[in-house]
mmCIF file of C-alpha atoms in Angstrom:
data_model
loop_
_atom_site.group_PDB
_atom_site.id
_atom_site.type_symbol
_atom_site.label_atom_id
_atom_site.label_comp_id
_atom_site.label_asym_id
_atom_site.label_seq_id
_atom_site.Cartn_x
_atom_site.Cartn_y
_atom_site.Cartn_z
ATOM 1 C CA UNK A 14 0.000 0.000 0.000
ATOM 2 C CA UNK A 15 1.064 3.568 -0.574
ATOM 3 C CA UNK A 16 2.780 5.211 2.375
ATOM 4 C CA UNK A 17 4.166 8.715 2.733
ATOM 5 C CA UNK A 18 5.998 9.458 5.962
ATOM 6 C CA UNK A 19 7.206 12.980 6.701
ATOM 7 C CA UNK A 20 9.923 13.893 9.157
ATOM 8 C CA UNK A 21 12.176 16.800 10.051
ATOM 9 C CA UNK A 22 9.732 19.267 11.531
ATOM 10 C CA UNK A 23 10.307 21.097 14.777
ATOM 11 C CA UNK A 24 10.670 24.430 16.518
ATOM 12 C CA UNK A 25 12.990 26.957 14.918
ATOM 13 C CA UNK A 26 13.670 30.641 15.430
ATOM 14 C CA UNK A 27 12.796 33.198 12.763
ATOM 15 C CA UNK A 28 15.476 33.238 10.107
ATOM 16 C CA UNK A 29 16.397 29.640 10.794
ATOM 17 C CA UNK A 30 16.338 26.578 8.575
ATOM 18 C CA UNK A 31 14.791 23.141 8.520
ATOM 19 C CA UNK A 32 14.882 20.268 6.075
ATOM 20 C CA UNK A 33 11.772 18.147 5.723
ATOM 21 C CA UNK A 34 11.858 14.641 4.315
ATOM 22 C CA UNK A 35 9.102 12.430 2.966
ATOM 23 C CA UNK A 36 9.821 8.722 2.606
ATOM 24 C CA UNK A 37 7.616 7.126 -0.024
ATOM 25 C CA UNK A 38 6.736 3.482 -0.560
ATOM 26 C CA UNK A 39 4.143 1.310 -2.262
ATOM 27 C CA UNK A 40 4.233 2.973 -5.671
ATOM 28 C CA UNK A 41 6.665 3.769 -8.455
ATOM 29 C CA UNK A 42 8.012 6.964 -6.943
ATOM 30 C CA UNK A 43 10.039 8.078 -9.930
ATOM 31 C CA UNK A 44 7.003 8.298 -12.201
ATOM 32 C CA UNK A 45 4.981 10.810 -10.207
ATOM 33 C CA UNK A 46 5.033 14.498 -9.476
ATOM 34 C CA UNK A 47 5.201 15.170 -5.744
ATOM 35 C CA UNK A 48 4.074 18.199 -3.782
ATOM 36 C CA UNK A 49 4.368 19.828 -0.397
ATOM 37 C CA UNK A 50 1.205 21.335 1.035
ATOM 38 C CA UNK A 51 0.829 23.077 4.398
ATOM 39 C CA UNK A 52 -1.924 24.038 6.772
ATOM 40 C CA UNK A 53 -1.428 26.873 9.208
ATOM 41 C CA UNK A 54 -3.419 26.984 12.457
ATOM 42 C CA UNK A 55 -7.018 27.896 11.749
ATOM 43 C CA UNK A 56 -6.462 28.152 7.999
ATOM 44 C CA UNK A 57 -7.042 26.027 4.936
ATOM 45 C CA UNK A 58 -4.596 24.008 2.921
ATOM 46 C CA UNK A 59 -1.953 25.955 1.018
ATOM 47 C CA UNK A 60 0.095 24.462 -1.789
ATOM 48 C CA UNK A 61 3.810 25.154 -1.221
ATOM 49 C CA UNK A 62 5.821 23.479 -3.951
ATOM 50 C CA UNK A 63 5.891 20.662 -6.458
ATOM 51 C CA UNK A 64 8.498 18.758 -8.417
ATOM 52 C CA UNK A 65 8.217 16.673 -11.543
ATOM 53 C CA UNK A 66 9.024 12.992 -11.680
ATOM 54 C CA UNK A 67 12.735 13.268 -12.460
ATOM 55 C CA UNK A 68 13.361 16.445 -10.470
ATOM 56 C CA UNK A 69 14.113 18.530 -13.506
ATOM 57 C CA UNK A 70 11.335 21.057 -12.957
ATOM 58 C CA UNK A 71 10.268 22.675 -9.709
ATOM 59 C CA UNK A 72 7.481 25.084 -8.855
ATOM 60 C CA UNK A 73 6.851 27.281 -5.822
ATOM 61 C CA UNK A 74 4.166 29.389 -4.248
ATOM 62 C CA UNK A 75 5.058 33.066 -4.246
ATOM 63 C CA UNK A 76 5.075 33.034 -0.453
ATOM 64 C CA UNK A 77 8.081 30.680 -0.335
ATOM 65 C CA UNK A 78 9.891 31.393 -3.586
ATOM 66 C CA UNK A 79 13.558 32.125 -3.015
ATOM 67 C CA UNK A 80 13.502 30.657 0.497
ATOM 68 C CA UNK A 81 12.391 27.029 0.020
ATOM 69 C CA UNK A 82 13.888 24.385 -2.257
ATOM 70 C CA UNK A 83 12.149 21.176 -3.208
ATOM 71 C CA UNK A 84 14.172 18.172 -4.340
ATOM 72 C CA UNK A 85 13.927 14.423 -4.610
ATOM 73 C CA UNK A 86 16.173 11.386 -4.552
ATOM 74 C CA UNK A 87 14.509 8.764 -6.698
ATOM 75 C CA UNK A 88 17.088 6.154 -5.714
ATOM 76 C CA UNK A 89 15.951 6.576 -2.105
ATOM 77 C CA UNK A 90 12.255 7.181 -2.845
ATOM 78 C CA UNK A 91 12.477 10.355 -0.810
ATOM 79 C CA UNK A 92 11.176 13.893 -1.273
ATOM 80 C CA UNK A 93 12.747 16.877 0.474
ATOM 81 C CA UNK A 94 11.914 20.459 1.323
ATOM 82 C CA UNK A 95 14.787 22.682 2.382
ATOM 83 C CA UNK A 96 13.381 25.697 4.182
ATOM 84 C CA UNK A 97 15.603 28.703 4.793
ATOM 85 C CA UNK A 98 14.824 32.151 6.116
ATOM 86 C CA UNK A 99 11.838 30.852 8.020
ATOM 87 C CA UNK A 100 9.186 33.300 9.134
ATOM 88 C CA UNK A 101 6.457 33.049 11.728
ATOM 89 C CA UNK A 102 3.910 32.792 8.940
ATOM 90 C CA UNK A 103 5.556 29.548 7.826
ATOM 91 C CA UNK A 104 4.263 27.895 10.993
ATOM 92 C CA UNK A 105 2.066 25.032 9.823
ATOM 93 C CA UNK A 106 1.692 21.313 9.473
ATOM 94 C CA UNK A 107 3.520 20.300 6.311
ATOM 95 C CA UNK A 108 2.262 17.398 4.232
ATOM 96 C CA UNK A 109 3.805 15.652 1.292
ATOM 97 C CA UNK A 110 1.350 14.484 -1.325
ATOM 98 C CA UNK A 111 1.453 12.217 -4.339
ATOM 99 C CA UNK A 112 0.277 14.279 -7.279
ATOM 100 C CA UNK A 113 -1.737 12.111 -9.638
ATOM 101 C CA UNK A 114 -1.059 14.040 -12.823
ATOM 102 C CA UNK A 115 1.038 17.001 -11.734
ATOM 103 C CA UNK A 116 -2.095 19.134 -11.652
ATOM 104 C CA UNK A 117 -2.813 19.277 -7.957
ATOM 105 C CA UNK A 118 -4.922 16.129 -7.867
ATOM 106 C CA UNK A 119 -3.552 14.398 -4.798
ATOM 107 C CA UNK A 120 -4.479 10.796 -4.214
ATOM 108 C CA UNK A 121 -2.267 10.110 -1.183
ATOM 109 C CA UNK A 122 -1.046 12.253 1.699
ATOM 110 C CA UNK A 123 1.386 11.775 4.526
ATOM 111 C CA UNK A 124 0.469 12.266 8.162
ATOM 112 C CA UNK A 125 2.168 15.647 8.309
ATOM 113 C CA UNK A 126 5.021 17.159 10.288
ATOM 114 C CA UNK A 127 4.697 20.258 12.465
ATOM 115 C CA UNK A 128 6.901 23.260 11.766
ATOM 116 C CA UNK A 129 6.804 26.048 14.336
ATOM 117 C CA UNK A 130 8.714 29.266 13.788
ATOM 118 C CA UNK A 131 8.935 31.278 16.957
ATOM 119 C CA UNK A 132 11.418 33.128 19.103
#
């Protein structure tokens, strides 16, 4: 069965960095787009970034562009999100999601990892 397991969240001060990981299993990882989506307290889901199947093309929400970097290691079936210059407004639960066709149609989600940016 498909499993997506995020890790790497935590508490960080403003301006700090974190690297999230998402370990994937149960499907052919290197044939699917993957995305990161977040949900801040009391708010709806916000798409953060996506990456195509071979990692050659990446896309970002304006709110994170220039600060976050998405990447993947298809040999390890793992998706990453490097987050630099973190701000308080980045506080959220971050989910990785399997993107069915690269169009924001997610058929599987991880359980999420909490990122808290606070001094």
